[in-house]
Coordinates of C-alpha atoms and ligand atoms in Angstrom, one line a residue:
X1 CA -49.4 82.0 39.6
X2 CA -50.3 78.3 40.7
X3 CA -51.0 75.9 38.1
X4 CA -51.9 72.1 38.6
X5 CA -49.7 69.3 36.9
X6 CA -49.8 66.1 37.3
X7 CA -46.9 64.9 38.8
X8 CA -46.4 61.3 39.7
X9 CA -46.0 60.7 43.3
X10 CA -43.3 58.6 43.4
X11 CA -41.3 61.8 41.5
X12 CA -43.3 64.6 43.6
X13 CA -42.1 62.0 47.0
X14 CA -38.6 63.0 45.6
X15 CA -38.9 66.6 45.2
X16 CA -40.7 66.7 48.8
X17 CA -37.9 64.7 50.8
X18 CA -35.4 67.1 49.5
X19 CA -37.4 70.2 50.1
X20 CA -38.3 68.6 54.3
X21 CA -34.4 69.4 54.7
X22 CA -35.0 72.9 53.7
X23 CA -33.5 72.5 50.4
X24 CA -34.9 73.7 47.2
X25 CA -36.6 71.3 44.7
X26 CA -38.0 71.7 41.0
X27 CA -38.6 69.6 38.1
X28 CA -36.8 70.8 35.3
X29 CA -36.1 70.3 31.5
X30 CA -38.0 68.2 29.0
X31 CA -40.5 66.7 31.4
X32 CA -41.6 70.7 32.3
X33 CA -41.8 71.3 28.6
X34 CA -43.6 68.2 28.5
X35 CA -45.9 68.9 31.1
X36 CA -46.8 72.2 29.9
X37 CA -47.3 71.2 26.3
X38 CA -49.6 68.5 26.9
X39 CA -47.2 65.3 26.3
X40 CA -46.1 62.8 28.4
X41 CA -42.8 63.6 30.4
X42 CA -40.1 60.7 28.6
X43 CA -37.6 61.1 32.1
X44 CA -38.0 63.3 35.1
X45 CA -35.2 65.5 36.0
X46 CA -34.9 67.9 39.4
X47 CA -32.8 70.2 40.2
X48 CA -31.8 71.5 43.8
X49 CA -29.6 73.4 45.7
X50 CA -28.5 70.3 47.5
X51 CA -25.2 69.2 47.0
X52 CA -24.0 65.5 45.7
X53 CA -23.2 64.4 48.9
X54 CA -26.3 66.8 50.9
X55 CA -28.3 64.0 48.4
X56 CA -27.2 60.5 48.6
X57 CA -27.5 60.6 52.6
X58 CA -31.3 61.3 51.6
X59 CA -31.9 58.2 49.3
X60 CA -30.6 54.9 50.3
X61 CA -31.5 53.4 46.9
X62 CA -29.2 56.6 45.3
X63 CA -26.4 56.4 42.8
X64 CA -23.8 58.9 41.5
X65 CA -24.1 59.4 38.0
X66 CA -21.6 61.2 36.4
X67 CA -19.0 64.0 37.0
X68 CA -21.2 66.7 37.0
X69 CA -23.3 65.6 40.4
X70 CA -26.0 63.7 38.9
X71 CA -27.7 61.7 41.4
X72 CA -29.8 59.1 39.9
X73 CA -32.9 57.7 42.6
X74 CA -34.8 54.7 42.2
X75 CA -38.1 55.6 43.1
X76 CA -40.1 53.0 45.3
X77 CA -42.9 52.9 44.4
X78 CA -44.2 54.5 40.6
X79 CA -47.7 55.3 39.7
X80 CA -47.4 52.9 37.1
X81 CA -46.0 50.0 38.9
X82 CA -42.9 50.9 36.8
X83 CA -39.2 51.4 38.9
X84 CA -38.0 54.5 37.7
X85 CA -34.8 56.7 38.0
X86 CA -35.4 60.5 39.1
X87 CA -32.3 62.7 38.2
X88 CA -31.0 64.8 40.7
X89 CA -28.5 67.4 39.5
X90 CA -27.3 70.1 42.1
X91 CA -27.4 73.5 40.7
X92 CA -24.9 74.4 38.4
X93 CA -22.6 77.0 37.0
X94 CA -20.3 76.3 34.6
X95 CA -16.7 77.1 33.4
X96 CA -15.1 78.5 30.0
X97 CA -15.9 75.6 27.4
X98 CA -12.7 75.3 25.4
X99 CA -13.3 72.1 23.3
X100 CA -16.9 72.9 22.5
X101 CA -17.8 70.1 24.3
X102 CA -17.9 70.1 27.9
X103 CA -17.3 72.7 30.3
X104 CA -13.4 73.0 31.8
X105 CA -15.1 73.1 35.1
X106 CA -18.3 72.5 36.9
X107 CA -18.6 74.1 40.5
X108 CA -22.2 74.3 42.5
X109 CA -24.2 77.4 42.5
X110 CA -26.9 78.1 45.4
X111 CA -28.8 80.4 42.9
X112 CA -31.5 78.6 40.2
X113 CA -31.1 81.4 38.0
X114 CA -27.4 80.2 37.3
X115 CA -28.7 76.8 36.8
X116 CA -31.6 77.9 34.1
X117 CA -28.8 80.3 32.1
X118 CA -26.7 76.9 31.6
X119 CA -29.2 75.3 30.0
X120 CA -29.7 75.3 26.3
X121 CA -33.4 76.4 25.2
X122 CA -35.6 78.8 26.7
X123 CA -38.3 75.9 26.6
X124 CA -35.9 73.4 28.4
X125 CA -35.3 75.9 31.3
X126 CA -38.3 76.5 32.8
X127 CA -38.7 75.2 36.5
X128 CA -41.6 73.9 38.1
X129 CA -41.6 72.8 42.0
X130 CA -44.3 70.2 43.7
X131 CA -46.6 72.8 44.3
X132 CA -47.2 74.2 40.9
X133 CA -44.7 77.3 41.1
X134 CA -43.4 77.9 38.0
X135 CA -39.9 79.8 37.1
X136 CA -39.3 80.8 33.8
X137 CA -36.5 83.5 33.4
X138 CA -36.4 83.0 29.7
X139 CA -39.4 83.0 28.7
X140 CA -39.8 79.5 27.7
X141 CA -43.7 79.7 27.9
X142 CA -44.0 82.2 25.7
X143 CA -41.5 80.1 23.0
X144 CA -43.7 76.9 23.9
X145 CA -46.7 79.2 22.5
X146 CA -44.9 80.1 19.3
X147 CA -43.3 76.4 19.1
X148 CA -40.0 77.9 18.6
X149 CA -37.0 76.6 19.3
X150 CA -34.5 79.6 20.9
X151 CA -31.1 79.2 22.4
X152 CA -30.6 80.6 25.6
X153 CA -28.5 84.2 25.5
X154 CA -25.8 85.0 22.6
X155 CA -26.7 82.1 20.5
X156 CA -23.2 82.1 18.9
X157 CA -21.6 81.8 22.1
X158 CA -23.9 79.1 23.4
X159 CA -23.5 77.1 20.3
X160 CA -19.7 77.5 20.3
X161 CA -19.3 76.3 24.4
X162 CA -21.3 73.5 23.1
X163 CA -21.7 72.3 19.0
X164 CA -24.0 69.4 20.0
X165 CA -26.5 71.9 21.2
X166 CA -27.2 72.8 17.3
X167 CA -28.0 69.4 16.2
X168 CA -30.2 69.0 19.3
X169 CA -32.0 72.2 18.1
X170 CA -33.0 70.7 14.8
X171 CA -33.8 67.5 17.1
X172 CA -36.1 69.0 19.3
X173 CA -37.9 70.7 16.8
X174 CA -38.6 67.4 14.5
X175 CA -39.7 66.0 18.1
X176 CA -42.5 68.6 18.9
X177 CA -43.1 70.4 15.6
X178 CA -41.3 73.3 16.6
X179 CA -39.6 76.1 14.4
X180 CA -36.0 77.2 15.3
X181 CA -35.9 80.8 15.8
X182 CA -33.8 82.8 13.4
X183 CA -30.9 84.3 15.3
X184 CA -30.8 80.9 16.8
X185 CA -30.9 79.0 12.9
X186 CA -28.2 82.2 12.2
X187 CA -26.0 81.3 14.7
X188 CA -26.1 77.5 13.9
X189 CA -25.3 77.9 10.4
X190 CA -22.2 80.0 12.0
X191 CA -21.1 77.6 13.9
X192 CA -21.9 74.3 12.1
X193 CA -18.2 73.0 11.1
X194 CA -18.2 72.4 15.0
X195 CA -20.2 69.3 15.4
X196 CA -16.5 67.7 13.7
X197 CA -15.4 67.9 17.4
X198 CA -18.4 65.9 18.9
X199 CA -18.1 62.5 20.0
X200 CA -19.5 60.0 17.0
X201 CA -21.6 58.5 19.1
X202 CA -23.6 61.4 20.5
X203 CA -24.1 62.4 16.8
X204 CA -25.8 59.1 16.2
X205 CA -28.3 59.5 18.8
X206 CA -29.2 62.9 17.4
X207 CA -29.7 61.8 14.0
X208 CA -31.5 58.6 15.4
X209 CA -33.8 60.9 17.0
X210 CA -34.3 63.3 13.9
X211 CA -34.9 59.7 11.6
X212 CA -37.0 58.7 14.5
X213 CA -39.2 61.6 14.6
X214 CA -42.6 62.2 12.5
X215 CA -40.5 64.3 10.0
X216 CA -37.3 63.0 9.4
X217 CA -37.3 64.6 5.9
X218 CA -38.2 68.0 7.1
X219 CA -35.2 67.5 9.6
X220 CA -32.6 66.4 7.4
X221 CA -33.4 69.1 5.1
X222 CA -33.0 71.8 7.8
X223 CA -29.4 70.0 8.8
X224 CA -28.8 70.5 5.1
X225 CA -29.7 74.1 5.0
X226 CA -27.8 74.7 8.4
X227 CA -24.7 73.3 7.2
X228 CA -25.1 70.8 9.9
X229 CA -25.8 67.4 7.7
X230 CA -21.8 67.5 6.3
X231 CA -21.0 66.1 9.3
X232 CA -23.8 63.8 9.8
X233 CA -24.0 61.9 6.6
X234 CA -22.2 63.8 4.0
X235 CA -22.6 60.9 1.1
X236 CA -26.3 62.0 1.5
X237 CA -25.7 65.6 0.0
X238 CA -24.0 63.9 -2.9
X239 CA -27.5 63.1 -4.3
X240 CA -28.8 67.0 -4.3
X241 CA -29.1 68.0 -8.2
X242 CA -28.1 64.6 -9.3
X243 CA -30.9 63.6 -12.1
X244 CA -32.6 60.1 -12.1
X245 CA -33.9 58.4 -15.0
X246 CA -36.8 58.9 -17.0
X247 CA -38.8 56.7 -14.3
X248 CA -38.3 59.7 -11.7
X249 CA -39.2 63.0 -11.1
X250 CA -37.0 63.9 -8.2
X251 CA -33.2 63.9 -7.6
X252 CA -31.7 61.2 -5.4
X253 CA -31.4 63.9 -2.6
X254 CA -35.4 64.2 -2.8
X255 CA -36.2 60.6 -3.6
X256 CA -34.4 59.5 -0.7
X257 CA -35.9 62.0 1.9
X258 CA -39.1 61.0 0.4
X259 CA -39.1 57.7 1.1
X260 CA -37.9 58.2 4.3
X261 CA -40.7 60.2 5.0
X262 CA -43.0 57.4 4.2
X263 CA -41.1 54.9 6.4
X264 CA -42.1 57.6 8.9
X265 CA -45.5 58.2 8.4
X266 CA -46.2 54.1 8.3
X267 CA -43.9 54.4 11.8
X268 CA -41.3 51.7 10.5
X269 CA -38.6 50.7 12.9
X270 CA -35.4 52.3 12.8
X271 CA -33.5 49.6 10.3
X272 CA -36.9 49.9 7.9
X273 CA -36.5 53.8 7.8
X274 CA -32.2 54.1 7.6
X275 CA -32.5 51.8 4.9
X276 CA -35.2 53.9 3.1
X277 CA -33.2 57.1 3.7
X278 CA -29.7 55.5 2.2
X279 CA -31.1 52.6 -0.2
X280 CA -30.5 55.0 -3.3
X281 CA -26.9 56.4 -1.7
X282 CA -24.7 54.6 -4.2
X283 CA -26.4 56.5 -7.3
X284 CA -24.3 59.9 -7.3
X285 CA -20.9 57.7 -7.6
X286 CA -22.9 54.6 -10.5
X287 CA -24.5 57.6 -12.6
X288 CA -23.3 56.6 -16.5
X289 CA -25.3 57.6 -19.7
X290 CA -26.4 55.4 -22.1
X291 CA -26.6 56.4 -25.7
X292 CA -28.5 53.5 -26.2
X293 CA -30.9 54.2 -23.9
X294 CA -31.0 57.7 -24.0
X295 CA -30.6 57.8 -20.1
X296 CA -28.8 57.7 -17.3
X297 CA -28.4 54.0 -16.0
X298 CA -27.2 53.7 -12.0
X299 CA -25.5 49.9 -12.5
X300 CA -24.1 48.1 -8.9
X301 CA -25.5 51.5 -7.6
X302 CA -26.9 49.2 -4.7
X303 CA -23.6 47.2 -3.8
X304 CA -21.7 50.6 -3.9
X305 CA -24.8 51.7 -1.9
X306 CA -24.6 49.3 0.8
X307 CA -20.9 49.8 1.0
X308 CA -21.4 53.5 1.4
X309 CA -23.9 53.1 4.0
X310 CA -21.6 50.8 5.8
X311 CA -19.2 53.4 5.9
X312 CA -21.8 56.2 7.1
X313 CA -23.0 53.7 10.1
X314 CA -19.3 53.0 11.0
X315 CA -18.1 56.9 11.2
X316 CA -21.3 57.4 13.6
X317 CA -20.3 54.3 15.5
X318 CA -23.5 52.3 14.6
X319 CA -23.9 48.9 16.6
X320 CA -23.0 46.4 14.6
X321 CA -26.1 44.4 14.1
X322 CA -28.1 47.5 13.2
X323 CA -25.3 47.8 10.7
X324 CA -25.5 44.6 9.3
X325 CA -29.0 44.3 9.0
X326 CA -29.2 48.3 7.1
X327 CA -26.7 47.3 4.9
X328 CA -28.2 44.0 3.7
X329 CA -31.6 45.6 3.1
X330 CA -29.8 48.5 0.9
X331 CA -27.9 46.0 -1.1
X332 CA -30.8 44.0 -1.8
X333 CA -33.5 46.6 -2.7
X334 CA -33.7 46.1 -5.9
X335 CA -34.7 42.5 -5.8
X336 CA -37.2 41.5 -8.5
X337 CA -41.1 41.1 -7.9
X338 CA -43.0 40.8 -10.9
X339 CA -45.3 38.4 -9.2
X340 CA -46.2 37.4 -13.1
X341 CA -43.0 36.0 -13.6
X342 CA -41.3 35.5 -10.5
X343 CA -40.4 31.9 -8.9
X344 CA -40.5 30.5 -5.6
X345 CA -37.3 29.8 -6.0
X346 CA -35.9 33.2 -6.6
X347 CA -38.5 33.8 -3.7
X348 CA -36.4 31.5 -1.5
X349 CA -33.2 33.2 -2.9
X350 CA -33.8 37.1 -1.9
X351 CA -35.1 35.6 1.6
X352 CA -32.0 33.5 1.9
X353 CA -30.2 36.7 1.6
X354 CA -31.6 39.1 3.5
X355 CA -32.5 37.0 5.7
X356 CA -35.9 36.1 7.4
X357 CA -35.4 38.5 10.0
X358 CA -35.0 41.3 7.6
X359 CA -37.2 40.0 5.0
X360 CA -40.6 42.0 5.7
X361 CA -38.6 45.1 6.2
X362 CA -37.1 44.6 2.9
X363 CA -40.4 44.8 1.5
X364 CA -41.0 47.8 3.3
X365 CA -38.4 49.2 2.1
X366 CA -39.7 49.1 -1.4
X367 CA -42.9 50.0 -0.6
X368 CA -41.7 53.2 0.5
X369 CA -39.3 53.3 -2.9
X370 CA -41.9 53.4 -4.9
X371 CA -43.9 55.9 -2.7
X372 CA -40.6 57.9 -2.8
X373 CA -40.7 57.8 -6.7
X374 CA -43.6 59.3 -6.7
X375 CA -45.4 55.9 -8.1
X376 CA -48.9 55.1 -6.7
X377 CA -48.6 51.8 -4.3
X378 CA -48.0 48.3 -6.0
X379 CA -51.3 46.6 -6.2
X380 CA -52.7 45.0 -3.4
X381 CA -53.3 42.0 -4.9
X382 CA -49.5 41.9 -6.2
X383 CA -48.4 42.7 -3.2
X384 CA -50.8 40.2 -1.3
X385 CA -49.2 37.7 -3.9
X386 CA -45.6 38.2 -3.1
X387 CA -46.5 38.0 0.7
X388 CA -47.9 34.4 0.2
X389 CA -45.0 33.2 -1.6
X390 CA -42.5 34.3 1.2
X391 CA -44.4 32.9 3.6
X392 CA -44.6 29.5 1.7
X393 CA -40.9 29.4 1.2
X394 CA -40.1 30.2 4.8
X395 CA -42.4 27.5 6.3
X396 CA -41.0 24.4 6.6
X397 CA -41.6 21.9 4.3
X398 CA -43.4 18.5 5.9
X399 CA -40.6 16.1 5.8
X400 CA -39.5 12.8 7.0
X401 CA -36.7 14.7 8.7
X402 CA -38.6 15.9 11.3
X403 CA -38.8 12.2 13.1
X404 CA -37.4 11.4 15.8
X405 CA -35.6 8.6 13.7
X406 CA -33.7 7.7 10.8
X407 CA -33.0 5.1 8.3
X408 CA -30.0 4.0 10.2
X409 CA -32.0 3.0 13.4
X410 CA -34.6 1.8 11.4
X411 CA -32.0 -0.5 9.7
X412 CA -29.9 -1.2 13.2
X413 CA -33.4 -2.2 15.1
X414 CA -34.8 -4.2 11.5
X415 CA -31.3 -5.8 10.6
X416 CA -32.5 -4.8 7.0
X417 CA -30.8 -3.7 4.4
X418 CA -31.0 -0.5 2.6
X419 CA -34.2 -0.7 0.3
X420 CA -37.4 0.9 -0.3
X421 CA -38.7 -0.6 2.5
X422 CA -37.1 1.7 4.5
X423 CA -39.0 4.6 3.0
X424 CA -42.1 2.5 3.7
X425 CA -41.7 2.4 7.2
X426 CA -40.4 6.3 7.5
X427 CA -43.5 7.8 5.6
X428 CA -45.6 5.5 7.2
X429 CA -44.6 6.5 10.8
X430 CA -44.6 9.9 9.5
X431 CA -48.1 9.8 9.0
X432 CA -48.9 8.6 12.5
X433 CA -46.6 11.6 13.7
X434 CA -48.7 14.1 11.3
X435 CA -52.1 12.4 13.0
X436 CA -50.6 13.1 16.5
X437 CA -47.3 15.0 17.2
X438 CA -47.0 13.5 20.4
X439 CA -46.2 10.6 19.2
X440 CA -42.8 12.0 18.3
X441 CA -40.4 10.3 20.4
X442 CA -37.8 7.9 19.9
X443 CA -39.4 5.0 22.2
X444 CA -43.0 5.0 20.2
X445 CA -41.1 5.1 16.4
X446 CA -38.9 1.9 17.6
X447 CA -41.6 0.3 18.6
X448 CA -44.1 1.0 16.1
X449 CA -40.7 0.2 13.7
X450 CA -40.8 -3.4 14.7
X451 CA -44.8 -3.8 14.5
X452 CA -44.9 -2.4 11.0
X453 CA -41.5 -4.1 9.8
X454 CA -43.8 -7.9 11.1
X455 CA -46.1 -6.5 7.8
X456 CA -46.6 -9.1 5.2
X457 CA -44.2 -7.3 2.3
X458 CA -47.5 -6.1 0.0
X459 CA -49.4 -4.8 3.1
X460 CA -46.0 -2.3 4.4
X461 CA -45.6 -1.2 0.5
X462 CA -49.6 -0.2 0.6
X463 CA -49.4 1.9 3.9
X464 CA -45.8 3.6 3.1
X465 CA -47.5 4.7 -0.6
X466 CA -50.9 5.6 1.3
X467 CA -48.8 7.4 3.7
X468 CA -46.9 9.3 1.4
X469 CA -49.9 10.5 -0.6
X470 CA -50.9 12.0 2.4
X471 CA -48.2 13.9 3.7
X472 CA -47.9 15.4 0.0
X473 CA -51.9 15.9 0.3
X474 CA -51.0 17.8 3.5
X475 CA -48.2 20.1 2.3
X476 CA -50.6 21.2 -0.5
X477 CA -53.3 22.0 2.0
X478 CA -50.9 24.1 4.1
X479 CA -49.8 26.1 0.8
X480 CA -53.3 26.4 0.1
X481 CA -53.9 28.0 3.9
X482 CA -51.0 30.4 3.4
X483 CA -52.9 31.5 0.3
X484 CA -55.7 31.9 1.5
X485 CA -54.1 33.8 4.4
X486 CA -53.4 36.4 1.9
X487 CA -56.3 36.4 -0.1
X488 CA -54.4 35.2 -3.4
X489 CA -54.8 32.3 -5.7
Ligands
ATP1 P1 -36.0 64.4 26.3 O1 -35.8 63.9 27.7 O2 -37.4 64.4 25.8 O3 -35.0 63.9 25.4 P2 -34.8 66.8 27.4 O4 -35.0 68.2 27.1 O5 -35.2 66.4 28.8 O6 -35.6 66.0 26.3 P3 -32.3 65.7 28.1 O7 -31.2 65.2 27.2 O8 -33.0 64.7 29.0 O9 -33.4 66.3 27.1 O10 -31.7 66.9 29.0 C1 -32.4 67.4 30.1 C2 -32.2 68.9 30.2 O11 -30.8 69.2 30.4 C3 -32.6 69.7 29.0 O12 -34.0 70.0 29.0 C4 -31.8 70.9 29.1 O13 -32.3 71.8 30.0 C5 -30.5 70.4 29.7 N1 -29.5 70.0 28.6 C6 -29.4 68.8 28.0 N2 -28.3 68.9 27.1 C7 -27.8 70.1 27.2 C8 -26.8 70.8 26.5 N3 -26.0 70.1 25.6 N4 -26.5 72.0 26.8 C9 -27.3 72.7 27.8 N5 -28.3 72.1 28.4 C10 -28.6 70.9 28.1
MG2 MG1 -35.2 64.5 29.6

């Protein structure tokens, strides 16, 4: 049976050269599962029983990808005006995998069928060609109706040729709202201890994906159950049973996967929701009870915090910036914001620290805290409040800095000496700068320098007082706009 898809041409183009030579051409992978699940295709892969070399003399604008035949096309011209890369991968059996990795050889095949059995899920290996003919040995259609997740074959086997494959399961499930089938979840659990052998970095992307997704929490829980998160982020299992203070209901396991899951559902950028997920990571190790408070305190729990997520990030070989900037917002989550009490110049502080890059992700960050806690939202108006101060500490402040000129060239031009005259004649120049910034240039402030330093002494001192008036005048005003910005007092 024919079905329609929509295909774009530029990709279609591709499949259609190849088959014109009398080779065979289908779409295959994510963008079929895609297609047939209503979502938009995120790469387009083909597959063909072409060889490397029967391809690149098809495509001039073709590149060899990696070992195992890949040939990546630029397409011309893309529905969407966009250049993209189609993926051309010649059919392909594969060897004995002896270091759960990658297989010990790669040798073409003429046959699809030995291409679809390599793959991993039965909903990743159904093959579609230009003219809507679907092949689906597996039964991937069937699994894309019951939005399971099912390894191809003996799932032991294919998880043991292959240990990223299990983390990918839990992926691709948190990506489509899938279950895993349970001889496949079986077989996973069996295998777990493998994903040791994987490359750190192919971990990351994984997880990344899972933290990405609409339900991290649900994810990380199922890597937990699987046996698969020991390997990810073990520190994070340290929090499971380990009791908060009075102010919580949840252990530090839950708290954190809660307030994670709120990064997610406000779709906060990966630094917002990896900070959510390990800002309470240091609280298993700082746990002490206090007889005097009849609790359990959690003291330095976020510098030991931000150390132990530095460590996490490191073993999954994080980029450093995305390191730097998780780490800061975990040691600084706890930052105080009683807008009652608070000053701007603590304000200033906590922004100096995190930095105003990371400073409205800090505050997500607590939002999602208290979320996590279980704690209804702070008020908006508190909230609103704390906005307006950062953004009155981070603008900068009207100043006589900001000319184009100093005291010194006002004194080499004048020949004065250093006096309050000098102040005159900045704020007063200033305030022609503030009534029209073009004015801002070296050549107009000498000049004007020299006409306002001919004043009669009385007249200078009246306009550099006037002027300064002013310039504090307009400093308040722009407080007051932030303010109002943010519908606070
Ligand atoms: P997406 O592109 O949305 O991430 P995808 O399923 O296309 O999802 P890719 O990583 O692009 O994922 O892989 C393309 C296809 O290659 C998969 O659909 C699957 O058929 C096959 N594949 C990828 N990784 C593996 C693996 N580790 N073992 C077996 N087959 C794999
Ligand atoms: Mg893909």
């Amino acid at each position: 049976m024919k079905q329609r898809f929509s295909i774009p041409k530029a990709v279609a183009k591709v499949a259609e050269t190849l088959e014109g030579k009398g080779f065979q051409a289908y779409l295959i992978g994510g963008c079929v599962r895609d297609l047939l699940l209503g979502r938009k295709p995120k790469d387009w892969d083909i597959t063909t029983n072409a060889k490397p070399e029967e391809i690149v003399v098809l495509f001039p604008s073709s590149f060899y990808e990696n070992e195992y035949g890949t040939v990546g096309v630029v397409t011309e011209h893309a529905d969407d005006e966009t250049l993209r890369v189609v993926e051309i991968t010649p059919y392909r059996l594969e060897g004995r995998y002896s270091d759960k990795r990658r297989p010990d050889s790669v040798t073409w095949s003429t046959d699809l069928k030995d291409d679809l059995k390599r793959r991993d899920f039965t909903i990743n290996a159904i093959a579609l060609s230009v003219s809507g003919e679907l092949v689906d040995l597996f039964d991937g259609r069937v699994d894309i109706r019951k939005k399971t997740v099912r390894a191809i074959g003996d799932p032991r086997s294919r998880f043991d040729e292959d240990a990223l494959r299990m983390l990918r399961a839990v992926r691709i499930a948190m990506e489509l709202d899938f279950t895993i089938d349970t001889a496949t979840q079986d077989a996973i659990a069996v295998h777990a201890a493998h994903l040791k052998e994987m490359a750190a970095e192919r971990i990351r992307d994984e997880f990344i994906r899972i933290v990405m997704s609409e339900r991290p929490h649900i994810g990380l829980i199922l890597s937990h159950k699987l046996g698969l998160l020991r390997y990810v982020a073990p520190e994070l299992e340290d929090g499971i049973g380990v009791a908060q203070n009075k102010a919580h209901s949840f252990d530090v396991f839950e708290h954190m996967l809660r307030t994670v899951e709120h990064a997610a559902k406000k779709n906060f950028p990966l630094e917002t929701r990896l900070s959510a997920l390990f800002h309470d990571i240091g609280k298993p190790v700082t746990r002490r009870w206090s007889d005097e408070k009849k609790d359990w305190t959690f003291y330095g729990h976020d510098v030991v915090g931000s150390k132990i997520t530095a460590k996490i990030m490191a073993s999954l070989a994080f980029p450093k910036k995305m390191t730097e900037a998780v780490t800061t917002l975990v040691r600084w989550h706890m930052f105080f914001s009683d807008t009652e009490k608070i000053t701007h110049s603590a304000v200033r502080r906590i922004v100096s620290r995190v930095g105003k890059e990371h400073i409205w992700n800090l505050m997500d960050v607590r939002t999602c805290d208290r979320i996590g806690t279980g704690r209804p939202k702070e008020s908006p108006y508190r909230l609103r409040k704390y906005h307006a101060m950062i953004d009155e500490v981070m603008r900068d402040p009207l100043s006589v800095g900001m000319l184009n000129i100093n005291g010194r060239r006002i004194m080499e031009l004048t020949k004065m000496t250093p006096g309050p005259r000098i102040g005159y004649i900045l704020h007063a120049l200033f305030e022609a700068v503030l009534d029209d910034p073009g004015k801002n240039t070296p050549d107009y402030l000498e000049k004007k320098t020299l006409e306002l330093d001919a004043l009669p002494e009385k007249e200078l001192e009246k306009r550099g007082k006037s002027a300064k008036e002013s310039k504090e005048k307009e400093e308040k005003k722009a407080l007051q706009e932030i303010r109002k910005k943010h519908w606070v007092e």
